[in-house]
């Protein structure tokens, strides 16, 4: 009997230790395992609410979407509160996505936020060019503006006056860093 | 008698699992030792009963007749439910299998936590479970992480200094499964060329698990997408440490005939199937590029070319806003047949001033590709076909394939056992843009 016990424990202990080490408790609630909406690269819909947290503007609509947003809450509050619908699109690239978020009041575009745009991109008719170390050149069909990084700049363009805010200008030198990229916000006054 | 046999077998099992490594013969780097497979581990340290810098590499699978590359993975505590930070075992399986096909043994060591199957964390022991050390390699969560620099709360070099044991710095590559980069937010990863350090940053990429009824994606589709994206990115960044650039031996990117996941054209969508719609990744890239740079090309033309063969790839949202997704591509990232590989250099040249569209990617068995989107297969055609590379891809030149597998650089095979032992991070960074040189390692720390 004693031998049986020893043999039993000698086999049981490694077996138990192996299987119990196998899996931890599931850290994610079961309901989040069902519908995965984060893969849709483009969505449009009504703006139910918004928030800025951890440098991100989060729009709660039919699907929650977010974009890096460095302009801050106070400067954007009026526009964000009046936003009725949004359009959001992501283009995945190995060296970082380009993301566009447009907020509308009726048919009027009241806020455009761009994340990770590259040199030469044309955004609603505005071309983005690298300029100095901390500046970006914006070009419309007939005008140009030099925009300082992390500084609000007013421009007259298209149908009105906009606050422009450029942040996180990156000039990559290593592999998988694009030679130029930045984030840009156009906020209609 | 049977009882005794069972007892004896159990005792042997227990004994075997409790090897006394203190009796191992320990070796350190010495230039006089033979290293048949050129992996930086001397043959004598790839024998039973030996260790290398007190690491039992033979027990972990190292052998003298196959290059063995050991990778210390430091998973960042995910802290969120972002599937992009949850390192999938299947992703490592796929990378390992691809290298093994080419005679190279990869030995990932994630440690005792931070490895997942779906959302479930697994913590098995042993080489097959990528847990060699039996200890946690986890590093604290940080919203941002970069390769170096002072403005970020976490960076690759500091983490290596702090969390990688000094003896491992003699033979292990170092990978952090991190969150996202600050300035280059969203970049899938970053690495030093001809080096041992690389960083994966896939947080915020929409990776995860579940189903998507809108896009008609099953759980398997989404799991494949997450696993394939992680696997491809790990192989891509590791490829940089092995000396590969986005054009093989050159920086020029998006060369369609460079049949490698080092090429951005294929890193996230995988390699096209030669002879069967081998144009799909190219047309899709032209379509996407036309959207961002509308002055360059015709979006609708490239979209139409795609949908001729992939009619279901058009997705229209509730506001009737249409766009294309690469879901139905042959061997797409949503499929289990996804193909990621380094190039074998078998492709012919593509002269952008005289393209023969009937020759496609110029691999054996290639079909045709309408490089300029004219609707017919012409020759000769002049077209810049790697227009997405706005730095090196401008103008019309001759594009070449490159034999990646035949030109891998093993960092530790180039490490000297000499006395001048300082390798400063900044020096290494400069080296990334230069011809590879013979690095030297810092002295072992004494305990």
Coordinates of C-alpha atoms in Angstrom, one line a residue, chain B residues 126-389:
Chain B
X126 CA 9.9 23.8 -21.7
X127 CA 11.4 24.6 -25.1
X128 CA 8.2 23.9 -27.0
X129 CA 6.3 26.4 -24.8
X130 CA 9.1 29.0 -25.3
X131 CA 9.9 29.0 -21.6
X132 CA 13.5 28.2 -21.3
X133 CA 14.4 30.2 -18.2
X134 CA 11.3 29.4 -16.1
X135 CA 11.4 33.0 -14.9
X136 CA 9.3 35.9 -15.8
X137 CA 10.7 38.2 -18.4
X138 CA 7.8 40.7 -18.2
X139 CA 8.5 44.4 -18.2
X140 CA 6.1 47.0 -16.8
X141 CA 3.4 48.5 -19.0
X142 CA 4.1 51.9 -20.6
X143 CA 1.7 53.6 -23.0
X144 CA 4.6 54.4 -25.2
X145 CA 7.9 52.7 -25.9
X146 CA 10.7 53.6 -28.3
X147 CA 14.1 52.3 -29.3
X148 CA 15.9 54.9 -27.3
X149 CA 15.5 58.5 -26.1
X150 CA 14.6 60.4 -23.0
X151 CA 11.1 61.6 -23.7
X152 CA 9.5 58.3 -23.4
X153 CA 8.6 56.4 -20.4
X154 CA 10.1 53.2 -21.7
X155 CA 12.7 52.3 -24.3
X156 CA 14.3 49.2 -25.7
X157 CA 17.9 49.9 -24.7
X158 CA 17.1 50.6 -21.1
X159 CA 14.9 47.6 -20.9
X160 CA 17.7 45.4 -22.2
X161 CA 20.1 46.8 -19.7
X162 CA 17.8 46.4 -16.8
X163 CA 15.9 43.1 -17.6
X164 CA 18.2 40.9 -19.6
X165 CA 20.7 38.9 -17.5
X166 CA 24.3 39.8 -18.4
X167 CA 25.2 36.2 -19.4
X168 CA 22.4 36.2 -21.9
X169 CA 23.9 39.3 -23.5
X170 CA 26.6 37.0 -24.7
X171 CA 24.3 34.9 -27.1
X172 CA 20.7 36.0 -27.0
X173 CA 18.9 38.4 -29.3
X174 CA 16.6 40.8 -27.4
X175 CA 13.0 41.5 -28.4
X176 CA 10.4 43.5 -26.6
X177 CA 6.7 42.8 -27.3
X178 CA 5.7 46.3 -26.5
X179 CA 2.9 48.8 -26.8
X180 CA 3.3 51.7 -29.4
X181 CA 5.9 54.3 -30.3
X182 CA 5.3 57.9 -29.4
X183 CA 6.5 59.9 -32.5
X184 CA 6.1 57.0 -34.9
X185 CA 2.9 55.9 -33.3
X186 CA 1.5 52.9 -35.1
X187 CA 4.7 51.6 -36.6
X188 CA 4.5 47.9 -36.3
X189 CA 8.0 47.6 -35.0
X190 CA 11.6 48.8 -35.2
X191 CA 15.0 47.2 -35.2
X192 CA 18.7 47.9 -35.4
X193 CA 20.3 46.6 -38.5
X194 CA 23.1 44.0 -38.1
X195 CA 22.4 43.9 -34.4
X196 CA 20.6 41.9 -31.7
X197 CA 17.8 44.3 -30.6
X198 CA 14.3 44.7 -32.0
X199 CA 11.0 46.0 -30.8
X200 CA 7.4 45.0 -31.7
X201 CA 4.8 47.7 -31.3
X202 CA 1.4 46.4 -32.5
X203 CA -0.8 48.0 -29.8
X204 CA -3.7 50.0 -31.5
X205 CA -3.6 47.9 -34.6
X206 CA -7.1 46.5 -34.1
X207 CA -5.7 43.0 -33.4
X208 CA -7.8 40.7 -31.3
X209 CA -10.1 37.8 -31.5
X210 CA -13.8 37.1 -32.1
X211 CA -16.0 37.3 -35.2
X212 CA -17.1 40.2 -37.4
X213 CA -20.5 39.8 -38.9
X214 CA -20.2 43.0 -40.9
X215 CA -17.2 41.8 -42.8
X216 CA -18.2 38.1 -42.7
X217 CA -15.2 37.1 -40.7
X218 CA -15.1 33.9 -38.6
X219 CA -13.2 33.5 -35.4
X220 CA -10.6 31.6 -37.4
X221 CA -10.3 34.5 -39.9
X222 CA -9.6 37.0 -37.2
X223 CA -7.3 34.7 -35.2
X224 CA -5.3 34.2 -38.5
X225 CA -5.1 37.9 -39.0
X226 CA -3.7 38.5 -35.5
X227 CA -1.3 35.6 -35.6
X228 CA -0.1 36.4 -39.1
X229 CA 0.4 40.1 -38.4
X230 CA 2.4 39.3 -35.3
X231 CA 4.4 36.5 -37.0
X232 CA 5.2 38.6 -40.1
X233 CA 6.2 41.6 -38.0
X234 CA 8.5 39.6 -35.8
X235 CA 10.1 37.9 -38.8
X236 CA 10.4 41.3 -40.5
X237 CA 12.1 43.1 -37.5
X238 CA 14.2 40.1 -36.7
X239 CA 15.2 40.2 -40.4
X240 CA 16.6 43.7 -39.9
X241 CA 18.9 42.4 -37.1
X242 CA 20.0 39.7 -39.5
X243 CA 21.1 42.5 -41.9
X244 CA 18.1 42.6 -44.3
X245 CA 16.8 46.0 -45.5
X246 CA 13.5 46.8 -47.2
X247 CA 15.0 46.0 -50.6
X248 CA 17.2 43.1 -49.4
X249 CA 20.7 44.6 -49.6
X250 CA 19.4 48.1 -50.3
X251 CA 16.8 50.5 -48.8
X252 CA 14.6 50.8 -51.8
X253 CA 11.2 49.6 -50.8
X254 CA 8.1 48.2 -52.5
X255 CA 10.0 46.5 -55.3
X256 CA 7.3 44.0 -56.5
X257 CA 9.9 41.4 -57.6
X258 CA 11.6 41.4 -54.2
X259 CA 9.6 38.4 -53.0
X260 CA 10.2 38.9 -49.3
X261 CA 8.2 40.1 -46.3
X262 CA 11.1 42.5 -45.7
X263 CA 9.3 44.3 -48.5
X264 CA 6.5 46.6 -47.3
X265 CA 4.4 45.5 -50.2
X266 CA 4.2 42.0 -48.6
X267 CA 4.9 42.5 -44.9
X268 CA 1.3 42.8 -43.8
X269 CA -0.6 41.2 -46.7
X270 CA 1.8 38.2 -47.2
X271 CA 3.4 37.0 -50.5
X272 CA 1.1 36.7 -53.5
X273 CA 0.7 33.3 -55.1
X274 CA 2.9 33.1 -58.2
X275 CA 0.8 32.4 -61.3
X276 CA -2.5 33.0 -59.6
X277 CA -3.5 36.6 -59.3
X278 CA 0.1 37.5 -58.4
X279 CA -0.8 41.0 -59.1
X280 CA -3.3 41.5 -56.2
X281 CA -0.9 43.0 -53.7
X282 CA 0.4 45.4 -56.3
X283 CA -2.9 46.6 -57.5
X284 CA -4.2 47.0 -53.9
X285 CA -1.1 49.1 -53.0
X286 CA -1.7 51.3 -56.0
X287 CA -5.3 51.7 -55.0
X288 CA -4.4 52.6 -51.5
X289 CA -1.7 54.9 -52.6
X290 CA -4.0 56.7 -55.0
X291 CA -6.3 57.4 -52.1
X292 CA -3.7 59.2 -50.1
X293 CA -2.1 60.9 -53.1
X294 CA -5.0 61.6 -55.4
X295 CA -3.0 63.6 -57.8
X296 CA -0.9 60.6 -58.7
X297 CA -3.2 58.0 -60.0
X298 CA -6.8 56.9 -60.6
X299 CA -8.3 55.4 -57.5
X300 CA -11.3 53.9 -59.4
X301 CA -9.1 52.3 -62.0
X302 CA -7.1 50.3 -59.5
X303 CA -10.2 49.5 -57.5
X304 CA -12.0 48.2 -60.6
X305 CA -9.0 46.0 -61.5
X306 CA -9.1 44.5 -58.0
X307 CA -12.8 43.9 -58.0
X308 CA -12.8 42.1 -61.3
X309 CA -11.3 39.1 -59.6
X310 CA -12.3 39.9 -56.0
X311 CA -15.9 41.2 -56.3
X312 CA -16.6 40.5 -52.6
X313 CA -13.7 42.7 -51.4
X314 CA -15.8 45.8 -51.8
X315 CA -17.3 46.9 -48.5
X316 CA -19.8 49.6 -48.2
X317 CA -20.7 51.2 -44.9
X318 CA -24.0 52.5 -43.7
X319 CA -23.4 55.9 -45.4
X320 CA -22.7 54.2 -48.7
X321 CA -19.0 54.9 -48.4
X322 CA -17.2 52.1 -50.3
X323 CA -13.7 50.8 -49.9
X324 CA -11.7 47.7 -50.5
X325 CA -10.3 45.2 -48.0
X326 CA -7.8 42.4 -48.8
X327 CA -9.9 39.8 -47.1
X328 CA -10.5 37.6 -50.2
X329 CA -7.0 37.7 -51.5
X330 CA -5.5 34.3 -52.2
X331 CA -3.3 33.5 -49.1
X332 CA -4.6 36.6 -47.5
X333 CA -3.6 37.5 -43.9
X334 CA -7.1 36.2 -42.8
X335 CA -6.3 32.8 -44.1
X336 CA -4.4 29.8 -42.8
X337 CA -2.4 29.6 -46.0
X338 CA -0.8 33.0 -45.5
X339 CA 2.7 32.9 -46.9
X340 CA 5.5 34.8 -45.2
X341 CA 9.0 34.2 -46.2
X342 CA 12.3 35.8 -47.0
X343 CA 13.4 35.8 -50.6
X344 CA 15.5 33.2 -52.2
X345 CA 16.6 35.7 -54.9
X346 CA 15.0 33.7 -57.8
X347 CA 13.2 36.6 -59.4
X348 CA 14.3 38.3 -62.5
X349 CA 14.9 42.1 -62.9
X350 CA 12.2 44.6 -63.7
X351 CA 13.4 47.5 -65.8
X352 CA 10.9 50.2 -65.2
X353 CA 11.7 51.8 -68.5
X354 CA 11.0 48.6 -70.5
X355 CA 8.5 46.4 -68.6
X356 CA 7.1 43.3 -70.2
X357 CA 3.8 43.0 -68.6
X358 CA 3.4 39.4 -69.6
X359 CA 6.3 38.4 -67.3
X360 CA 4.7 39.5 -64.0
X361 CA 6.9 39.3 -61.0
X362 CA 9.5 37.3 -63.0
X363 CA 9.4 34.3 -60.8
X364 CA 9.2 30.8 -62.3
X365 CA 5.6 30.3 -63.4
X366 CA 4.7 34.0 -63.2
X367 CA 1.6 35.3 -64.8
X368 CA 1.0 38.8 -66.2
X369 CA 0.7 42.1 -64.4
X370 CA -0.8 45.2 -65.8
X371 CA 1.9 47.5 -64.3
X372 CA 0.5 50.8 -65.6
X373 CA -3.2 49.9 -65.2
X374 CA -4.0 50.4 -68.9
X375 CA -6.2 47.4 -69.1
X376 CA -4.0 45.4 -71.5
X377 CA -0.7 43.5 -71.3
X378 CA 1.8 45.6 -73.1
X379 CA 5.5 45.6 -73.8
X380 CA 7.6 47.7 -73.4
X381 CA 6.0 49.8 -70.7
X382 CA 7.5 52.6 -68.7
X383 CA 6.1 52.9 -65.2
X384 CA 7.4 53.6 -61.7
X385 CA 6.1 50.5 -60.0
X386 CA 7.3 51.2 -56.5
X387 CA 5.8 54.6 -56.3
X388 CA 4.9 54.1 -52.6
X389 CA 8.6 54.5 -51.7

